[in-house]
mmCIF file of C-alpha atoms and ligand atoms in Angstrom:
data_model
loop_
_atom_site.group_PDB
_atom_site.id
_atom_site.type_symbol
_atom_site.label_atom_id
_atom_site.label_comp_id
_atom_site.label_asym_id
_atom_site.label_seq_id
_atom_site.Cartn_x
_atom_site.Cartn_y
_atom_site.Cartn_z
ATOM 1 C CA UNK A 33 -10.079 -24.155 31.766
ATOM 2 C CA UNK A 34 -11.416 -24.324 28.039
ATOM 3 C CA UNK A 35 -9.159 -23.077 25.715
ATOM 4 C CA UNK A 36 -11.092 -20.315 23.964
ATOM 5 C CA UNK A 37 -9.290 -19.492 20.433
ATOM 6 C CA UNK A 38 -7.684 -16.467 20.942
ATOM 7 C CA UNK A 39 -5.646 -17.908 24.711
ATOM 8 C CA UNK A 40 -4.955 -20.441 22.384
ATOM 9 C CA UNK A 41 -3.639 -18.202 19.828
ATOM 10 C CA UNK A 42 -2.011 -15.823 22.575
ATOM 11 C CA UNK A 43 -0.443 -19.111 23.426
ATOM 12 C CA UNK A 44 1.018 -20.313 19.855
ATOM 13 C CA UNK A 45 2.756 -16.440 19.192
ATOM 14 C CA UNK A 46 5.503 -18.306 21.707
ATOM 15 C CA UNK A 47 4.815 -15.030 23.982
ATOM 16 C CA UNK A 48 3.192 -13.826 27.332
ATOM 17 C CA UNK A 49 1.672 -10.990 26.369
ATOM 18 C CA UNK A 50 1.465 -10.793 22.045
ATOM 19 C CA UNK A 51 1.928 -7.311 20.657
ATOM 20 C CA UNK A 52 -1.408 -7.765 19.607
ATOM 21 C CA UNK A 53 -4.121 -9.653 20.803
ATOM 22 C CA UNK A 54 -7.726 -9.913 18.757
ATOM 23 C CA UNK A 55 -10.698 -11.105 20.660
ATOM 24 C CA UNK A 56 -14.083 -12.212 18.957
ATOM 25 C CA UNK A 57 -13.886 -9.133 16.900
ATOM 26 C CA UNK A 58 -17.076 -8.409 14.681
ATOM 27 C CA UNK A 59 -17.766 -5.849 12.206
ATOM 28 C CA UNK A 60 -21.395 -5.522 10.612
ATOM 29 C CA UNK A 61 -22.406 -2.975 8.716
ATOM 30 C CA UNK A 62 -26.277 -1.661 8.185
ATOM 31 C CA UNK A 63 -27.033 -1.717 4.072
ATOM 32 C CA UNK A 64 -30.668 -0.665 2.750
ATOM 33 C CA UNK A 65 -32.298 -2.534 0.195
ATOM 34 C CA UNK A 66 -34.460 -0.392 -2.349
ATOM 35 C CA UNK A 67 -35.670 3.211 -1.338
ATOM 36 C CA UNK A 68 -37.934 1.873 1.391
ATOM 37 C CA UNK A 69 -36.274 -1.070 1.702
ATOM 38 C CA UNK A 70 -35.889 -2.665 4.902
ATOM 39 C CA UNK A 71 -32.321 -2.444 6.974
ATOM 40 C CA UNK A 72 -29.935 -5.325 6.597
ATOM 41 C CA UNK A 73 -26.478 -6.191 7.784
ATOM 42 C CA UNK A 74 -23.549 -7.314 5.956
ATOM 43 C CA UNK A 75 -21.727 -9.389 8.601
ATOM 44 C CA UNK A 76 -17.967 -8.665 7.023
ATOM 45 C CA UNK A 77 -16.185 -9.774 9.810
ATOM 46 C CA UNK A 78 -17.853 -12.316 12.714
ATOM 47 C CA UNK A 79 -16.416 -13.168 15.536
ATOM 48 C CA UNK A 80 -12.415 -13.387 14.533
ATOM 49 C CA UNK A 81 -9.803 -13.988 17.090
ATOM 50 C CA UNK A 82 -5.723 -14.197 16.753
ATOM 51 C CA UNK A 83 -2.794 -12.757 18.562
ATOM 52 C CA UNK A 84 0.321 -12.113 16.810
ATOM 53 C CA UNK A 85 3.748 -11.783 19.446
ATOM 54 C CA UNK A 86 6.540 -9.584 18.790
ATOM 55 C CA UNK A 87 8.273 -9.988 15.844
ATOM 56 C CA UNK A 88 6.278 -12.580 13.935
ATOM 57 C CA UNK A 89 4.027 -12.253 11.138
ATOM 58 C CA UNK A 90 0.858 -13.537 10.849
ATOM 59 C CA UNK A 91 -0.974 -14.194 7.189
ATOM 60 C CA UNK A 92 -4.364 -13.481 6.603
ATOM 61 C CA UNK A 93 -5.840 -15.111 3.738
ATOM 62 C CA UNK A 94 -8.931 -15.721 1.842
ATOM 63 C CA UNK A 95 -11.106 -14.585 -1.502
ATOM 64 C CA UNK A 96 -11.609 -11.251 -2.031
ATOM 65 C CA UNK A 97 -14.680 -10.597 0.387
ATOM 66 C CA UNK A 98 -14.320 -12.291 3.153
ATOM 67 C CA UNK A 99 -13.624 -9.999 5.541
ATOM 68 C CA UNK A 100 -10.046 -9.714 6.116
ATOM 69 C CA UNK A 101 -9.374 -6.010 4.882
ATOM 70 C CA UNK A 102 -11.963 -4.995 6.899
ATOM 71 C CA UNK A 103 -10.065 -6.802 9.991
ATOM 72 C CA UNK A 104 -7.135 -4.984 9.232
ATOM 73 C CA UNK A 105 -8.892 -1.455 9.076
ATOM 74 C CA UNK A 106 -11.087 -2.359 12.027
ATOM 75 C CA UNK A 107 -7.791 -2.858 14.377
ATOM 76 C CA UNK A 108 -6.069 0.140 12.659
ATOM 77 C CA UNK A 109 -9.521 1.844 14.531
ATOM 78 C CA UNK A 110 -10.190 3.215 10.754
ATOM 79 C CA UNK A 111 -13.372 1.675 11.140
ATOM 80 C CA UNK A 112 -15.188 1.170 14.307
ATOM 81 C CA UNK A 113 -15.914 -2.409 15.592
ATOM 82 C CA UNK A 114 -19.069 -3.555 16.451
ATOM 83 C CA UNK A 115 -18.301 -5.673 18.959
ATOM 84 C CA UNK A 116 -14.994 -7.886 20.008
ATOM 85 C CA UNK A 117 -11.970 -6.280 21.482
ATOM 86 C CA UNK A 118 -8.664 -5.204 20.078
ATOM 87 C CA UNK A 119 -5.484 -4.955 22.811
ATOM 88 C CA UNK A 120 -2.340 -3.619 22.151
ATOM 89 C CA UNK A 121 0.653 -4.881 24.069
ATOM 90 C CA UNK A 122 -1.987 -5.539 26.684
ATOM 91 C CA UNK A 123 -3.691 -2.563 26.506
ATOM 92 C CA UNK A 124 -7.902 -2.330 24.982
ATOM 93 C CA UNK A 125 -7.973 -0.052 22.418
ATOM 94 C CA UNK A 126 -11.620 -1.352 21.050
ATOM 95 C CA UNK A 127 -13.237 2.258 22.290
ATOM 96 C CA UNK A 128 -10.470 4.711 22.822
ATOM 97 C CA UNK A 129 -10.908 8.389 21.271
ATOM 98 C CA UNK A 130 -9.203 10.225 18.703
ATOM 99 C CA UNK A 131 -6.915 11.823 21.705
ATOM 100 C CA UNK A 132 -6.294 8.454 23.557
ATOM 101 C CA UNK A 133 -5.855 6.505 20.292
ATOM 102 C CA UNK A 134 -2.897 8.975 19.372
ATOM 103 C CA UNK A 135 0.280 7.233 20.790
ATOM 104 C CA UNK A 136 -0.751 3.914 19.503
ATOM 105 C CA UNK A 137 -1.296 5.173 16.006
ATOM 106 C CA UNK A 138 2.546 5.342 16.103
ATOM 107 C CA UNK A 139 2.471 1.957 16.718
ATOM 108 C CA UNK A 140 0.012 0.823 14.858
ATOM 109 C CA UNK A 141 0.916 1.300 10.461
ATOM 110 C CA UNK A 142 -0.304 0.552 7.264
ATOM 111 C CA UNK A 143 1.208 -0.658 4.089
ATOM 112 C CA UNK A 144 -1.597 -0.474 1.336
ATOM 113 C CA UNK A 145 -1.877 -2.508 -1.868
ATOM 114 C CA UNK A 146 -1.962 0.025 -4.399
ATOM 115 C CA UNK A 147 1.062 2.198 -4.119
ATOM 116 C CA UNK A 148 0.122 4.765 -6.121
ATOM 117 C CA UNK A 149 -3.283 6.012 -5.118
ATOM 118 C CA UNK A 150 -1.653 5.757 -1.532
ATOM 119 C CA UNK A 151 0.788 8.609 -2.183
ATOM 120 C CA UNK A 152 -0.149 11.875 -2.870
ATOM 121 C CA UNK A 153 1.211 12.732 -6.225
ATOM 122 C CA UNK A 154 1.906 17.024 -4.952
ATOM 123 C CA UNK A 155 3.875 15.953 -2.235
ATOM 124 C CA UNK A 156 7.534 15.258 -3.206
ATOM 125 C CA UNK A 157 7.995 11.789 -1.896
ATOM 126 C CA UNK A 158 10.355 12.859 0.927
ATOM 127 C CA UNK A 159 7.587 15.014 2.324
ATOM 128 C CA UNK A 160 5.562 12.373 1.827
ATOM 129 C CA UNK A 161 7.969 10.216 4.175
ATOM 130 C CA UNK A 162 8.745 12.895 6.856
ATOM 131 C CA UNK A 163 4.608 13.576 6.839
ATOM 132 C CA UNK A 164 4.231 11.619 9.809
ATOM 133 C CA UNK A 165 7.211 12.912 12.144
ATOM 134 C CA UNK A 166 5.387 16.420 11.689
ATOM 135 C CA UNK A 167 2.102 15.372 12.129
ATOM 136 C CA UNK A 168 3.209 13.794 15.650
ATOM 137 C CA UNK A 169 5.757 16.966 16.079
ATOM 138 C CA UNK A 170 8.454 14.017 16.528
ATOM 139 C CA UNK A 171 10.746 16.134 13.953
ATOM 140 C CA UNK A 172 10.994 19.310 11.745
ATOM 141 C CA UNK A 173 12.819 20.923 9.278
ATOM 142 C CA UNK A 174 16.598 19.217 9.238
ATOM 143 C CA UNK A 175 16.080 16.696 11.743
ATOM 144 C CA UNK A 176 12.965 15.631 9.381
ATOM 145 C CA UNK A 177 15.304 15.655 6.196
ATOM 146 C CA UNK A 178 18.005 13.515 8.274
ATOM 147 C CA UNK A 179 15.301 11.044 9.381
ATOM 148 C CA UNK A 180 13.832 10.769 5.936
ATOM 149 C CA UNK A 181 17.041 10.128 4.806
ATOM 150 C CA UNK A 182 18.104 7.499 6.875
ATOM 151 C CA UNK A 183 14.464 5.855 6.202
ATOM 152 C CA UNK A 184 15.394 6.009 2.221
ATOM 153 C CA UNK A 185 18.748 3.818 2.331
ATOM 154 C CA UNK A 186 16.669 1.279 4.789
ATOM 155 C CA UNK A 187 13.742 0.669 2.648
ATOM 156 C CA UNK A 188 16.953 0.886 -0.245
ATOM 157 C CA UNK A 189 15.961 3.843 -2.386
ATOM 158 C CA UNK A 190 18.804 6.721 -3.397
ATOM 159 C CA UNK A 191 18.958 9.731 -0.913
ATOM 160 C CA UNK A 192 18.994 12.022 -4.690
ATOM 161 C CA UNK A 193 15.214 10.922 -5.149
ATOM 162 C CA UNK A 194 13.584 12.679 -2.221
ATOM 163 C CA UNK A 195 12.480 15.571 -3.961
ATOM 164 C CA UNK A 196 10.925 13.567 -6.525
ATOM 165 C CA UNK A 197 7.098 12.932 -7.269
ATOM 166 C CA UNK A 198 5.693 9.758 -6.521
ATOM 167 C CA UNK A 199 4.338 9.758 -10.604
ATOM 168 C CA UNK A 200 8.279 9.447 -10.818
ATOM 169 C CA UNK A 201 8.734 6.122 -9.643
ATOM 170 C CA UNK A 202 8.351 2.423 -10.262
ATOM 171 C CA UNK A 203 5.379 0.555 -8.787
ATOM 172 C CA UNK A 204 8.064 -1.512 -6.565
ATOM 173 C CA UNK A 205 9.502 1.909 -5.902
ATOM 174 C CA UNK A 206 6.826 3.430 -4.626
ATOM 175 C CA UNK A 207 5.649 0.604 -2.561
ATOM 176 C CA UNK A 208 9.082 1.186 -0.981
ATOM 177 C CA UNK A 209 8.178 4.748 -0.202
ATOM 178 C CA UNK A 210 4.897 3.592 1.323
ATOM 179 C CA UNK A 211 7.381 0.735 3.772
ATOM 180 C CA UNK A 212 9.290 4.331 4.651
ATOM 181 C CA UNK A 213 6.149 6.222 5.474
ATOM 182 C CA UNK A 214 4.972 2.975 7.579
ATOM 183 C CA UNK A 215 8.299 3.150 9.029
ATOM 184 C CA UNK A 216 8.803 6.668 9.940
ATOM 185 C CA UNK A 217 7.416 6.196 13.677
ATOM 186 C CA UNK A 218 8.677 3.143 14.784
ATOM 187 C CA UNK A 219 5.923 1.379 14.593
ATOM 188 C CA UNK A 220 5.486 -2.024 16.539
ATOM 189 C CA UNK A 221 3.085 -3.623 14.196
ATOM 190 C CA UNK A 222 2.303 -2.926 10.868
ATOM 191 C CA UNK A 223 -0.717 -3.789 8.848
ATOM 192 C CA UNK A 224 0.353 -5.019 5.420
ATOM 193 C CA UNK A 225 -2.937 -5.032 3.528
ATOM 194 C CA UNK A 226 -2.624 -7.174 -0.086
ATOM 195 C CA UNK A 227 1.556 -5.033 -0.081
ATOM 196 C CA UNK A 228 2.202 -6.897 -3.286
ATOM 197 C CA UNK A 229 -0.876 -7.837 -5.322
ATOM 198 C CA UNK A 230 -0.134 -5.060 -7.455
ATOM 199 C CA UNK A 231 3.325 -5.430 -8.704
ATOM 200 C CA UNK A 232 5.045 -7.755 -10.893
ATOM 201 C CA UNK A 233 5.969 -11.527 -9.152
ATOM 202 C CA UNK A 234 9.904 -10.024 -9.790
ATOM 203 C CA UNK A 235 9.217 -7.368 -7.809
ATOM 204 C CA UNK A 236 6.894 -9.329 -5.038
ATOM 205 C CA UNK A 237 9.747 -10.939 -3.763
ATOM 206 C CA UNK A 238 11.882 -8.282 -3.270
ATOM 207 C CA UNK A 239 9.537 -6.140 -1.531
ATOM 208 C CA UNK A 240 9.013 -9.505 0.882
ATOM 209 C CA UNK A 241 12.731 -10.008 1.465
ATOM 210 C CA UNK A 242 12.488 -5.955 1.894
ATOM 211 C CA UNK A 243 9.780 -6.728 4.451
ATOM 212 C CA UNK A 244 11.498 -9.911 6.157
ATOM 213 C CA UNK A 245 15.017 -7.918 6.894
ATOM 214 C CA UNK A 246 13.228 -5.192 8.480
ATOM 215 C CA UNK A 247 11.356 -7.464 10.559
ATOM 216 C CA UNK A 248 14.620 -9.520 11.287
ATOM 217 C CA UNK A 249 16.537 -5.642 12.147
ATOM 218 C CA UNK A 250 13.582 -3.923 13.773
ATOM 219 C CA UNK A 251 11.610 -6.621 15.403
ATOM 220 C CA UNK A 252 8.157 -5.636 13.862
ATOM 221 C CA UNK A 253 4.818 -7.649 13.596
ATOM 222 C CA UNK A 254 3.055 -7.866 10.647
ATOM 223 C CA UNK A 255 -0.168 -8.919 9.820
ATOM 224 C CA UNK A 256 -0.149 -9.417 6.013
ATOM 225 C CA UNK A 257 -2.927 -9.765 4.067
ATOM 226 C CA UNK A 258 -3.521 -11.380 1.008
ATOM 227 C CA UNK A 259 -5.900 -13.465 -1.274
ATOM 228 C CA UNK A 260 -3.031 -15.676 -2.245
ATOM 229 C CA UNK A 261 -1.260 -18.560 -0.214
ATOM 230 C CA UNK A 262 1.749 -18.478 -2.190
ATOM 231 C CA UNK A 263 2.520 -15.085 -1.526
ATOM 232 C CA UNK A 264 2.000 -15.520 2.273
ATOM 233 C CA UNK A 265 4.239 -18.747 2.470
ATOM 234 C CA UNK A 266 7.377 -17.160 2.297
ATOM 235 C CA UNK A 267 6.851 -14.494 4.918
ATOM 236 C CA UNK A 268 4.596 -15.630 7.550
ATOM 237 C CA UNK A 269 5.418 -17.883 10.514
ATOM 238 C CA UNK A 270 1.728 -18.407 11.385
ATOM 239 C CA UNK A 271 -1.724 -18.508 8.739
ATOM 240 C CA UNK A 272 -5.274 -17.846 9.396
ATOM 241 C CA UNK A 273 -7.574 -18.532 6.597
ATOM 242 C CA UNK A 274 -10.701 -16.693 6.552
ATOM 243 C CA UNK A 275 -13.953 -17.496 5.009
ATOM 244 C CA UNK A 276 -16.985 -14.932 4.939
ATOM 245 C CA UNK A 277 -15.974 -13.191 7.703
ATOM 246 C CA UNK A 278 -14.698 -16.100 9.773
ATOM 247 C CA UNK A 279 -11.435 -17.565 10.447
ATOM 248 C CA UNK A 280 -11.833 -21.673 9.649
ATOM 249 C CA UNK A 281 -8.168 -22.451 9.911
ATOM 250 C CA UNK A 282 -5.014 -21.165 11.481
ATOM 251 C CA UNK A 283 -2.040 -23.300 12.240
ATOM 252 C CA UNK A 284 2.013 -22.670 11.572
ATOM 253 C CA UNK A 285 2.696 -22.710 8.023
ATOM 254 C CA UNK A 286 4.649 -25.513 7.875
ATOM 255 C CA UNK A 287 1.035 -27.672 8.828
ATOM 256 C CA UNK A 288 -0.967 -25.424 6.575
ATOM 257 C CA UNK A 289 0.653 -26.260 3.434
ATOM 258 C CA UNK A 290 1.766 -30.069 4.051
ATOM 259 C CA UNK A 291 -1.563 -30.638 5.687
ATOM 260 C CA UNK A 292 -4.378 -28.526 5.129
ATOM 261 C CA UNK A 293 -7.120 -29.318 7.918
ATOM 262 C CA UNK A 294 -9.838 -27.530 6.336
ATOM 263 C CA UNK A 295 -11.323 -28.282 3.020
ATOM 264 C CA UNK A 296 -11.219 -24.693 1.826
ATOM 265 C CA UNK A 297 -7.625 -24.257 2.834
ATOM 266 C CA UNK A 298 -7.294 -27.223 0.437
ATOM 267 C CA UNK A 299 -9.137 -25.631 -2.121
ATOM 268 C CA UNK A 300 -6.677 -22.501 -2.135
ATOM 269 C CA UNK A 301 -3.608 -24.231 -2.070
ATOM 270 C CA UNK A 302 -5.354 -26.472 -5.036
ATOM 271 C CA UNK A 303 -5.037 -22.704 -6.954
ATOM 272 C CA UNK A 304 -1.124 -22.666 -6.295
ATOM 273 C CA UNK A 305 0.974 -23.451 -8.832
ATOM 274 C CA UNK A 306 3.522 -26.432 -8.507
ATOM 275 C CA UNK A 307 6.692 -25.288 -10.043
ATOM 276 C CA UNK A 308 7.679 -28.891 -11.181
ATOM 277 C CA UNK A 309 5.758 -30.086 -13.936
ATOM 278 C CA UNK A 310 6.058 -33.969 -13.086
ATOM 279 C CA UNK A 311 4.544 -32.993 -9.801
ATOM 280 C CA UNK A 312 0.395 -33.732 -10.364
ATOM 281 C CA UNK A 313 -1.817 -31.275 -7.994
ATOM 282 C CA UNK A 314 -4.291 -33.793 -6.501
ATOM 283 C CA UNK A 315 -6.145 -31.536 -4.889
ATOM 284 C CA UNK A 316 -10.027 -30.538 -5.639
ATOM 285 C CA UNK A 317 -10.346 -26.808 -6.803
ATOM 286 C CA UNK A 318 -12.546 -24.356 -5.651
ATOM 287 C CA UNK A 319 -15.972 -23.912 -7.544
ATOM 288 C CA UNK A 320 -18.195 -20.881 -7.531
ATOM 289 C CA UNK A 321 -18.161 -17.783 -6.109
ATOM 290 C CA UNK A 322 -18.237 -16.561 -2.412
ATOM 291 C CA UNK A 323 -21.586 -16.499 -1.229
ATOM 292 C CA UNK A 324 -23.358 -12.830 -0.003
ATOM 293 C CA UNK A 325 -22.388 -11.604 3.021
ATOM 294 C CA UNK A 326 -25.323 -10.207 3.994
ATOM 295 C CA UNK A 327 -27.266 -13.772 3.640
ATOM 296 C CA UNK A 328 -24.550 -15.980 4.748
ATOM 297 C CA UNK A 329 -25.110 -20.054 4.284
ATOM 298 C CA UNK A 330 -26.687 -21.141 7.323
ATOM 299 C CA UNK A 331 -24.119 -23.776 9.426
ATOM 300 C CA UNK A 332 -20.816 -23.962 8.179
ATOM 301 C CA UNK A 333 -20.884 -21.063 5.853
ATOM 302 C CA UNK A 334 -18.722 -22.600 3.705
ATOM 303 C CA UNK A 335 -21.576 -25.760 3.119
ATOM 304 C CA UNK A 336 -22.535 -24.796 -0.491
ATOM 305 C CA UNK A 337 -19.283 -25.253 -2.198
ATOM 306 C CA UNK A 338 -17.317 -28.217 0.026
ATOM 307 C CA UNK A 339 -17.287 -31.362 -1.967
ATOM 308 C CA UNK A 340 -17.518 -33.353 2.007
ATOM 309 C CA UNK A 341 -20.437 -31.177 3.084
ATOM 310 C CA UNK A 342 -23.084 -33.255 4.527
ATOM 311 C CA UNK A 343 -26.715 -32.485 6.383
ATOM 312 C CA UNK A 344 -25.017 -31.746 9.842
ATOM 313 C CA UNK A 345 -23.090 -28.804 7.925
ATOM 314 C CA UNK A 346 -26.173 -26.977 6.561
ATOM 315 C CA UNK A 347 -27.703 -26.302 10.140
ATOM 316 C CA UNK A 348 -24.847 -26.697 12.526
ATOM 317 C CA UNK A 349 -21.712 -23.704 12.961
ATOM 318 C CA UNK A 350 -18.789 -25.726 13.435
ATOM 319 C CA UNK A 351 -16.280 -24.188 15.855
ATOM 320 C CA UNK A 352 -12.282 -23.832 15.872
ATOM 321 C CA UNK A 353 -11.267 -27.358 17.240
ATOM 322 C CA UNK A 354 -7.130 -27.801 18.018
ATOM 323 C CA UNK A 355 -6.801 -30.676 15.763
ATOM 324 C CA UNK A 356 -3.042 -31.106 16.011
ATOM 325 C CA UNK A 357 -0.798 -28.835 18.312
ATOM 326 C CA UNK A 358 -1.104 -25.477 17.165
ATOM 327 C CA UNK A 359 -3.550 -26.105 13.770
ATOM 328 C CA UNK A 360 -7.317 -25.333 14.771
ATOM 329 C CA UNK A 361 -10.130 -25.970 12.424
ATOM 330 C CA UNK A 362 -13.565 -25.411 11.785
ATOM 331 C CA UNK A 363 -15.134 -28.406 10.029
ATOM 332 C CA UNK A 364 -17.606 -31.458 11.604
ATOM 333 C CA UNK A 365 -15.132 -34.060 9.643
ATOM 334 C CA UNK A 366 -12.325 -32.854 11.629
HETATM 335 FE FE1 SF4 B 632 -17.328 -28.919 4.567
HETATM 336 FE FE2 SF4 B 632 -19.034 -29.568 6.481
HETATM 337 FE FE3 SF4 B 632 -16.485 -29.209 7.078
HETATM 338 FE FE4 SF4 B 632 -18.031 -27.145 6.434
HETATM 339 S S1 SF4 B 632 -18.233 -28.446 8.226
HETATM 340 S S2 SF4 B 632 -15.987 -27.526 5.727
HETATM 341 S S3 SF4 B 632 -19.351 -28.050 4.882
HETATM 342 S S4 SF4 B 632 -17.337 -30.796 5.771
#
């Protein structure tokens, strides 16, 4: 049998059936150019495949752009897919309805990256919390308040703040109270979309530790976005790096950062820093911009900025090759 990708993937999350299993999963979306202008797609997500098993976390990364917000949104069903299929603990989801989609919308959370728009600022941020056990009619009144409670001293904010405003709080703070919200239903995987890119580094790593004890108590899956490596290092056990709307490496984390297989996962760990100063960063950094989405390179998309690129790259698509057990790449040199 060929090994597509995502049995490959299925295989590397160390479990038979993954919590979550993405299968050539596309996402176009029609734009107009000018007032008579002719009908185009933007192709922000094409053809991306990963599974992610219970209790492991899976980073996303890439420039802002490439697609991987819109992978997060498009398996949270807050955006339709246009083709591809999203299961859940081995059940499609991909075209369920508003009513069948309900029970795995407990399962199925967000974190977002700006804590602040995120919260309603009338709500007091315990109803802001307990929102969810209404909405599902999992808890009212006192058994609400007792839940919302308990959710406060795990996510480690004071039991006196729930009547509070979310204008009230630290940005850490408040991403806290978005970790309770996510919380709230007992979610089984939770979509951590750039969780830290907007608070202090300080602060970053306590709302990962925050993040990796939950996961360690609760047994929850994350995929976490973000553009940076460095933040996904310390949490994730397995990396996918995408590039316009394709994934062109994913491997454990361990292989992605001592040996980069692809030349732009080399490029954006060229952008981390290297705390020691006697340490030089031989790597080549990343020049230009990302190209449009709706005119993607032709090839490998990522032909007009790799310093290796030759002819084969402008006119051929490479495809996810294991190169190593468990890394898989998308490059001709590889
Ligand atoms: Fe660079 Fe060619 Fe590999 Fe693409 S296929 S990453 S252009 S060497």
């Amino acid at each position: 049998m060929i090994e597509t990708p995502v049995n490959a993937q299925a295989a590397d999350s160390g479990f038979a059936e993954p919590v979550l299993v993405v299968d050539a999963l596309k996402k176009h979306f029609p734009v107009k150019r000018g007032f008579f202008g002719a009908s185009e797609q933007v192709m922000a997500v094409d053809g991306v495949s990963f599974a992610i098993g219970e209790g492991e976390t899976l980073g996303l990364v890439g420039e802002s752009g490439c697609g991987k917000s819109t992978v997060g949104r498009a398996i949270l069903r807050l955006i339709e897919p246009t083709e591809g299929s999203i299961r859940i603990a081995g059940r499609d989801i991909t075209r369920l309805g508003n009513r069948e989609m309900r029970p795995f919308r407990r399962e199925l959370q967000i974190i977002f990256q700006d804590p602040f728009s995120s919260l309603n600022p009338r709500m007091t941020v315990g109803d802001i919390v307990g929102e969810p056990l209404r909405t599902h009619h999992l808890a009212s009144g006192r058994a609400c308040e007792a839940r919302v409670a308990q959710l406060f001293d795990r996510v480690g904010l004071a039991r006196a703040q729930m009547g509070s405003y979310p204008h009230q709080f630290s940005g850490g703070q408040r991403q806290r109270i978005g970790i309770a919200r996510a919380l709230a239903l007992n979610p089984k995987l939770i979509v951590c979309d750039e969780p830290v890119s907007a608070l202090d580094v300080s602060i970053q790593a306590q709302v990962i530790n925050l993040l990796m004890d939950l996961q360690r108590d609760l047994r929850l899956s994350y995929l976490f976005i973000s553009h940076n490596l460095a933040v996904v290092e310390h949490i994730s056990h397995r990396i996918a790096v995408m590039y316009l709307g394709r994934i062109v490496e994913y491997a454990g984390k361990a292989a992605i950062f001592t040996r980069p297989g692809h030349p732009y996962t080399e490029a954006l760990l060229s952008a981390v820093p290297v705390p020691d100063p006697k340490i030089k960063n031989t790597t080549r950094a990343l020049q230009g911009d990302v190209p449009s989405p709706v005119h993607p390179p032709s090839g490998c998309h990522f032909h007009t900025r790799c310093p290796y690129v030759v002819d084969r790259c402008k006119v051929e698509t490479p495809l996810l090759r294991e190169i190593a057990p468990g890394q898989h790449v998308a490059c001709h040199l590889r």
